[in-house]
Amino acid sequence: MISVEEAKELVKQHIKTSDKHLNLPIEKTLNYILAKDLHANISLPPFAQSAMDGYAINIEDFSDEKIFEIQTIIPAGHTKLEKLEKGKAIRIFTGAPIPDGADAIIVQEKAKEENGLVRFDAQELKAMQNIRPIGEQIQKGEVAVAKGTLLTPETLSFIASFGITELCVQKQPQISIFVNGDELIKAGQELEFGQIYESNSLGLKAAVENTNFPVASVQHLPDNKIKVMEAISKATTEMDFLLLSGGISVGDYDYIGSSLRELGCQEIFYKVKQKPGKPLFFGKLNDCYVFALPGNPAASLTCFYEYVLPALHQFSGNGFKELSTFLIPLAHDFKKKGDRAQFLKAKIENHKVSVMGKQASSMLRSFINSSGYVYISAEQAEVKEGELVEVRVF
Ligand SMILES: Nc1nc2c(c(=O)[nH]1)N[C@H]1C(S)=C(S)[C@@H](COP(=O)(O)OP(=O)(O)OC[C@H]3O[C@@H](n4cnc5c(N)ncnc54)[C@H](O)[C@@H]3O)O[C@H]1N2
Ligand code: MOO
């Protein structure tokens, strides 16, 4: 059985970033990954701009006593470069082009205007005050946004300021989710003795979608090896990722592992020294990455967050992006049972973190209102109150 660290390293090594790109109108690219470096096609700002509503002057002409004649008015959107005449002021507004010869904007709160004349309050002036120089934010030709960047609302807004209408983005992975087990029934049906409502597919689908990747299909497979093999064989020729849940342990009706092997799936690892999620399988079949997640609901989700999520990011050009991790003092002593690494649902309160109750991998309850996992490595046996622990936030 390999360690959590070894398993992650293997995922990182084996997932290749997709070279499938597509061009999309910029307004359709939210949450895609930029596939090519984007160079600034113009400087920003493209011309020197006033940062305030006020008056453009040349500092050499300024003295507290002086009254300036107002030469003209420059509103935002004025498309002609004006020239400031010696000793005069120009009325100007935020975003308007600075006239040639001006090197300071005095805000209107420090001025009094009357009959075409303006008198400024006594004040110290700094060269270029309230002026946004050309290219202050970025110069034409510089890399504006590097490939591999997630297209967030802020990034898209920045890109839009270059007047760009189309972007080359990474194609999103095609993902299928299969859940397996004869005991599982769909919500809405009457529960018979021995049956449970199937819940992992909803959790996994929501977790994938929460990361802004689409789910192509969800399917429930019976405990029937022929059907399992047929479904896996078809999905792995069509999908980039197949997420299987359940049937990967050692029981007589756990057909996922044997089906994958008989179909010739390359096994990259099976079984990780962790709780929950020990019988996690990762492999590759027909160019499709296969994660067989243990069926216990908390194990399925934990393996998703810790292994599948970074794999999806890496495939999509966003690097092996794991959950954000913080070091936070533990609010109580903790003794670990067993020698596996543990991902424990936990809550951060008052700058400390507490491990929640009901941690069994069959239970989801401790996820409710949790902030993330406390990660206790395989080597650690206990942690004392106040010691810093790794908290992985989902
Ligand atoms: N003899 C051994 N038995 C088990 C071992 C072992 O090492 N030796 N490992 C245990 C561990 S650890 C885990 S985790 C589970 C994983 O088993 P499977 O991946 O084969 O999952 P199932 O047996 O199909 O299901 C486990 C559990 O979860 C429920 N389940 C499954 N799918 C769903 C779903 N979609 N929605 C809701 N609940 C689901 C299922 O009914 C079972 O109760 O194996 C242990 N056994
Ligand atoms: O690995 Mo299992 O998730 O411990 O129950």
PDB file of N, CA, C and O in Angstrom, residues 115-153:
ATOM      1  N   ASN A 115     -16.654  82.855 -13.841  1.00  0.00           N
ATOM      2  CA  ASN A 115     -16.566  83.613 -15.100  1.00  0.00           C
ATOM      3  C   ASN A 115     -15.376  83.235 -15.967  1.00  0.00           C
ATOM      4  O   ASN A 115     -14.613  84.099 -16.405  1.00  0.00           O
ATOM      5  N   GLY A 116     -15.178  81.959 -16.161  1.00  0.00           N
ATOM      6  CA  GLY A 116     -14.103  81.522 -17.066  1.00  0.00           C
ATOM      7  C   GLY A 116     -12.715  81.589 -16.467  1.00  0.00           C
ATOM      8  O   GLY A 116     -11.715  81.379 -17.157  1.00  0.00           O
ATOM      9  N   LEU A 117     -12.670  81.902 -15.165  1.00  0.00           N
ATOM     10  CA  LEU A 117     -11.363  81.965 -14.480  1.00  0.00           C
ATOM     11  C   LEU A 117     -11.362  80.976 -13.316  1.00  0.00           C
ATOM     12  O   LEU A 117     -12.420  80.656 -12.767  1.00  0.00           O
ATOM     13  N   VAL A 118     -10.155  80.526 -12.927  1.00  0.00           N
ATOM     14  CA  VAL A 118     -10.082  79.624 -11.778  1.00  0.00           C
ATOM     15  C   VAL A 118      -8.949  80.064 -10.858  1.00  0.00           C
ATOM     16  O   VAL A 118      -7.849  80.420 -11.307  1.00  0.00           O
ATOM     17  N   ARG A 119      -9.279  80.050  -9.529  1.00  0.00           N
ATOM     18  CA  ARG A 119      -8.257  80.374  -8.529  1.00  0.00           C
ATOM     19  C   ARG A 119      -8.057  79.102  -7.684  1.00  0.00           C
ATOM     20  O   ARG A 119      -9.033  78.509  -7.198  1.00  0.00           O
ATOM     21  N   PHE A 120      -6.811  78.714  -7.525  1.00  0.00           N
ATOM     22  CA  PHE A 120      -6.511  77.497  -6.770  1.00  0.00           C
ATOM     23  C   PHE A 120      -6.158  77.832  -5.333  1.00  0.00           C
ATOM     24  O   PHE A 120      -5.541  78.866  -5.056  1.00  0.00           O
ATOM     25  N   ASP A 121      -6.575  76.945  -4.394  1.00  0.00           N
ATOM     26  CA  ASP A 121      -6.181  77.107  -2.987  1.00  0.00           C
ATOM     27  C   ASP A 121      -4.667  76.943  -2.895  1.00  0.00           C
ATOM     28  O   ASP A 121      -4.055  76.274  -3.751  1.00  0.00           O
ATOM     29  N   ALA A 122      -4.101  77.480  -1.823  1.00  0.00           N
ATOM     30  CA  ALA A 122      -2.664  77.261  -1.583  1.00  0.00           C
ATOM     31  C   ALA A 122      -2.445  75.760  -1.422  1.00  0.00           C
ATOM     32  O   ALA A 122      -3.200  75.105  -0.692  1.00  0.00           O
ATOM     33  N   GLN A 123      -1.494  75.224  -2.109  1.00  0.00           N
ATOM     34  CA  GLN A 123      -1.248  73.768  -2.045  1.00  0.00           C
ATOM     35  C   GLN A 123       0.099  73.434  -2.644  1.00  0.00           C
ATOM     36  O   GLN A 123       0.651  74.206  -3.422  1.00  0.00           O
ATOM     37  N   GLU A 124       0.610  72.275  -2.224  1.00  0.00           N
ATOM     38  CA  GLU A 124       1.869  71.782  -2.811  1.00  0.00           C
ATOM     39  C   GLU A 124       1.537  70.885  -3.966  1.00  0.00           C
ATOM     40  O   GLU A 124       0.649  70.025  -3.850  1.00  0.00           O
ATOM     41  N   LEU A 125       2.211  71.065  -5.056  1.00  0.00           N
ATOM     42  CA  LEU A 125       1.934  70.225  -6.223  1.00  0.00           C
ATOM     43  C   LEU A 125       3.088  69.270  -6.475  1.00  0.00           C
ATOM     44  O   LEU A 125       4.252  69.617  -6.250  1.00  0.00           O
ATOM     45  N   LYS A 126       2.722  68.068  -6.925  1.00  0.00           N
ATOM     46  CA  LYS A 126       3.754  67.090  -7.310  1.00  0.00           C
ATOM     47  C   LYS A 126       3.623  66.839  -8.801  1.00  0.00           C
ATOM     48  O   LYS A 126       2.496  66.742  -9.310  1.00  0.00           O
ATOM     49  N   ALA A 127       4.774  66.742  -9.469  1.00  0.00           N
ATOM     50  CA  ALA A 127       4.731  66.477 -10.914  1.00  0.00           C
ATOM     51  C   ALA A 127       3.926  65.217 -11.166  1.00  0.00           C
ATOM     52  O   ALA A 127       4.062  64.228 -10.436  1.00  0.00           O
ATOM     53  N   MET A 128       3.064  65.245 -12.144  1.00  0.00           N
ATOM     54  CA  MET A 128       2.237  64.107 -12.583  1.00  0.00           C
ATOM     55  C   MET A 128       1.137  63.736 -11.589  1.00  0.00           C
ATOM     56  O   MET A 128       0.548  62.656 -11.676  1.00  0.00           O
ATOM     57  N   GLN A 129       0.824  64.644 -10.664  1.00  0.00           N
ATOM     58  CA  GLN A 129      -0.227  64.288  -9.702  1.00  0.00           C
ATOM     59  C   GLN A 129      -1.573  64.140 -10.416  1.00  0.00           C
ATOM     60  O   GLN A 129      -1.908  64.897 -11.323  1.00  0.00           O
ATOM     61  N   ASN A 130      -2.282  63.103 -10.019  1.00  0.00           N
ATOM     62  CA  ASN A 130      -3.606  62.787 -10.583  1.00  0.00           C
ATOM     63  C   ASN A 130      -3.585  62.525 -12.085  1.00  0.00           C
ATOM     64  O   ASN A 130      -4.575  62.760 -12.778  1.00  0.00           O
ATOM     65  N   ILE A 131      -2.426  62.060 -12.562  1.00  0.00           N
ATOM     66  CA  ILE A 131      -2.319  61.696 -13.986  1.00  0.00           C
ATOM     67  C   ILE A 131      -1.966  60.218 -14.076  1.00  0.00           C
ATOM     68  O   ILE A 131      -1.079  59.740 -13.364  1.00  0.00           O
ATOM     69  N   ARG A 132      -2.706  59.502 -14.923  1.00  0.00           N
ATOM     70  CA  ARG A 132      -2.373  58.093 -15.193  1.00  0.00           C
ATOM     71  C   ARG A 132      -1.563  58.063 -16.478  1.00  0.00           C
ATOM     72  O   ARG A 132      -2.122  58.283 -17.560  1.00  0.00           O
ATOM     73  N   PRO A 133      -0.258  57.810 -16.386  1.00  0.00           N
ATOM     74  CA  PRO A 133       0.550  57.833 -17.618  1.00  0.00           C
ATOM     75  C   PRO A 133       0.207  56.688 -18.567  1.00  0.00           C
ATOM     76  O   PRO A 133      -0.314  55.656 -18.127  1.00  0.00           O
ATOM     77  N   ILE A 134       0.550  56.846 -19.837  1.00  0.00           N
ATOM     78  CA  ILE A 134       0.354  55.775 -20.838  1.00  0.00           C
ATOM     79  C   ILE A 134       1.063  54.524 -20.336  1.00  0.00           C
ATOM     80  O   ILE A 134       2.195  54.587 -19.863  1.00  0.00           O
ATOM     81  N   GLY A 135       0.384  53.386 -20.412  1.00  0.00           N
ATOM     82  CA  GLY A 135       1.029  52.104 -20.075  1.00  0.00           C
ATOM     83  C   GLY A 135       1.325  51.947 -18.595  1.00  0.00           C
ATOM     84  O   GLY A 135       2.128  51.111 -18.209  1.00  0.00           O
ATOM     85  N   GLU A 136       0.696  52.766 -17.745  1.00  0.00           N
ATOM     86  CA  GLU A 136       0.962  52.661 -16.301  1.00  0.00           C
ATOM     87  C   GLU A 136       0.628  51.255 -15.804  1.00  0.00           C
ATOM     88  O   GLU A 136       1.320  50.674 -14.982  1.00  0.00           O
ATOM     89  N   GLN A 137      -0.454  50.693 -16.322  1.00  0.00           N
ATOM     90  CA  GLN A 137      -0.857  49.348 -15.895  1.00  0.00           C
ATOM     91  C   GLN A 137      -0.080  48.275 -16.654  1.00  0.00           C
ATOM     92  O   GLN A 137       0.445  47.345 -16.063  1.00  0.00           O
ATOM     93  N   ILE A 138       0.011  48.452 -17.961  1.00  0.00           N
ATOM     94  CA  ILE A 138       0.727  47.463 -18.780  1.00  0.00           C
ATOM     95  C   ILE A 138       1.118  48.108 -20.115  1.00  0.00           C
ATOM     96  O   ILE A 138       0.366  48.935 -20.657  1.00  0.00           O
ATOM     97  N   GLN A 139       2.304  47.740 -20.588  1.00  0.00           N
ATOM     98  CA  GLN A 139       2.789  48.273 -21.874  1.00  0.00           C
ATOM     99  C   GLN A 139       2.429  47.307 -22.991  1.00  0.00           C
ATOM    100  O   GLN A 139       2.469  46.084 -22.786  1.00  0.00           O
ATOM    101  N   LYS A 140       2.133  47.857 -24.166  1.00  0.00           N
ATOM    102  CA  LYS A 140       1.855  47.045 -25.348  1.00  0.00           C
ATOM    103  C   LYS A 140       2.980  46.011 -25.525  1.00  0.00           C
ATOM    104  O   LYS A 140       4.155  46.332 -25.386  1.00  0.00           O
ATOM    105  N   GLY A 141       2.607  44.768 -25.808  1.00  0.00           N
ATOM    106  CA  GLY A 141       3.596  43.714 -26.065  1.00  0.00           C
ATOM    107  C   GLY A 141       3.904  42.854 -24.853  1.00  0.00           C
ATOM    108  O   GLY A 141       4.341  41.713 -24.987  1.00  0.00           O
ATOM    109  N   GLU A 142       3.695  43.389 -23.645  1.00  0.00           N
ATOM    110  CA  GLU A 142       3.949  42.568 -22.441  1.00  0.00           C
ATOM    111  C   GLU A 142       2.958  41.414 -22.376  1.00  0.00           C
ATOM    112  O   GLU A 142       1.857  41.508 -22.935  1.00  0.00           O
ATOM    113  N   VAL A 143       3.341  40.342 -21.638  1.00  0.00           N
ATOM    114  CA  VAL A 143       2.373  39.261 -21.420  1.00  0.00           C
ATOM    115  C   VAL A 143       1.333  39.792 -20.424  1.00  0.00           C
ATOM    116  O   VAL A 143       1.666  40.149 -19.299  1.00  0.00           O
ATOM    117  N   ALA A 144       0.106  39.872 -20.871  1.00  0.00           N
ATOM    118  CA  ALA A 144      -0.965  40.409 -20.014  1.00  0.00           C
ATOM    119  C   ALA A 144      -1.503  39.311 -19.106  1.00  0.00           C
ATOM    120  O   ALA A 144      -1.691  39.501 -17.913  1.00  0.00           O
ATOM    121  N   VAL A 145      -1.767  38.145 -19.694  1.00  0.00           N
ATOM    122  CA  VAL A 145      -2.270  37.000 -18.920  1.00  0.00           C
ATOM    123  C   VAL A 145      -1.557  35.761 -19.456  1.00  0.00           C
ATOM    124  O   VAL A 145      -1.565  35.508 -20.672  1.00  0.00           O
ATOM    125  N   ALA A 146      -0.935  35.025 -18.538  1.00  0.00           N
ATOM    126  CA  ALA A 146      -0.149  33.860 -18.971  1.00  0.00           C
ATOM    127  C   ALA A 146      -1.052  32.662 -19.238  1.00  0.00           C
ATOM    128  O   ALA A 146      -2.122  32.523 -18.609  1.00  0.00           O
ATOM    129  N   LYS A 147      -0.616  31.806 -20.154  1.00  0.00           N
ATOM    130  CA  LYS A 147      -1.393  30.576 -20.406  1.00  0.00           C
ATOM    131  C   LYS A 147      -1.485  29.776 -19.118  1.00  0.00           C
ATOM    132  O   LYS A 147      -0.592  29.832 -18.265  1.00  0.00           O
ATOM    133  N   GLY A 148      -2.575  29.076 -18.943  1.00  0.00           N
ATOM    134  CA  GLY A 148      -2.763  28.318 -17.706  1.00  0.00           C
ATOM    135  C   GLY A 148      -3.539  29.104 -16.657  1.00  0.00           C
ATOM    136  O   GLY A 148      -3.820  28.588 -15.586  1.00  0.00           O
ATOM    137  N   THR A 149      -3.878  30.366 -16.981  1.00  0.00           N
ATOM    138  CA  THR A 149      -4.604  31.184 -15.997  1.00  0.00           C
ATOM    139  C   THR A 149      -6.098  30.873 -16.052  1.00  0.00           C
ATOM    140  O   THR A 149      -6.685  30.768 -17.138  1.00  0.00           O
ATOM    141  N   LEU A 150      -6.680  30.744 -14.886  1.00  0.00           N
ATOM    142  CA  LEU A 150      -8.126  30.528 -14.776  1.00  0.00           C
ATOM    143  C   LEU A 150      -8.841  31.840 -15.129  1.00  0.00           C
ATOM    144  O   LEU A 150      -8.474  32.904 -14.616  1.00  0.00           O
ATOM    145  N   LEU A 151      -9.840  31.737 -15.986  1.00  0.00           N
ATOM    146  CA  LEU A 151     -10.543  32.949 -16.420  1.00  0.00           C
ATOM    147  C   LEU A 151     -11.678  33.286 -15.448  1.00  0.00           C
ATOM    148  O   LEU A 151     -12.808  32.833 -15.583  1.00  0.00           O
ATOM    149  N   THR A 152     -11.307  34.047 -14.444  1.00  0.00           N
ATOM    150  CA  THR A 152     -12.244  34.503 -13.416  1.00  0.00           C
ATOM    151  C   THR A 152     -12.942  35.779 -13.908  1.00  0.00           C
ATOM    152  O   THR A 152     -12.502  36.375 -14.904  1.00  0.00           O
ATOM    153  N   PRO A 153     -13.983  36.240 -13.229  1.00  0.00           N
ATOM    154  CA  PRO A 153     -14.601  37.506 -13.638  1.00  0.00           C
ATOM    155  C   PRO A 153     -13.595  38.654 -13.699  1.00  0.00           C
ATOM    156  O   PRO A 153     -13.625  39.478 -14.618  1.00  0.00           O
TER     157      PRO A 153
END
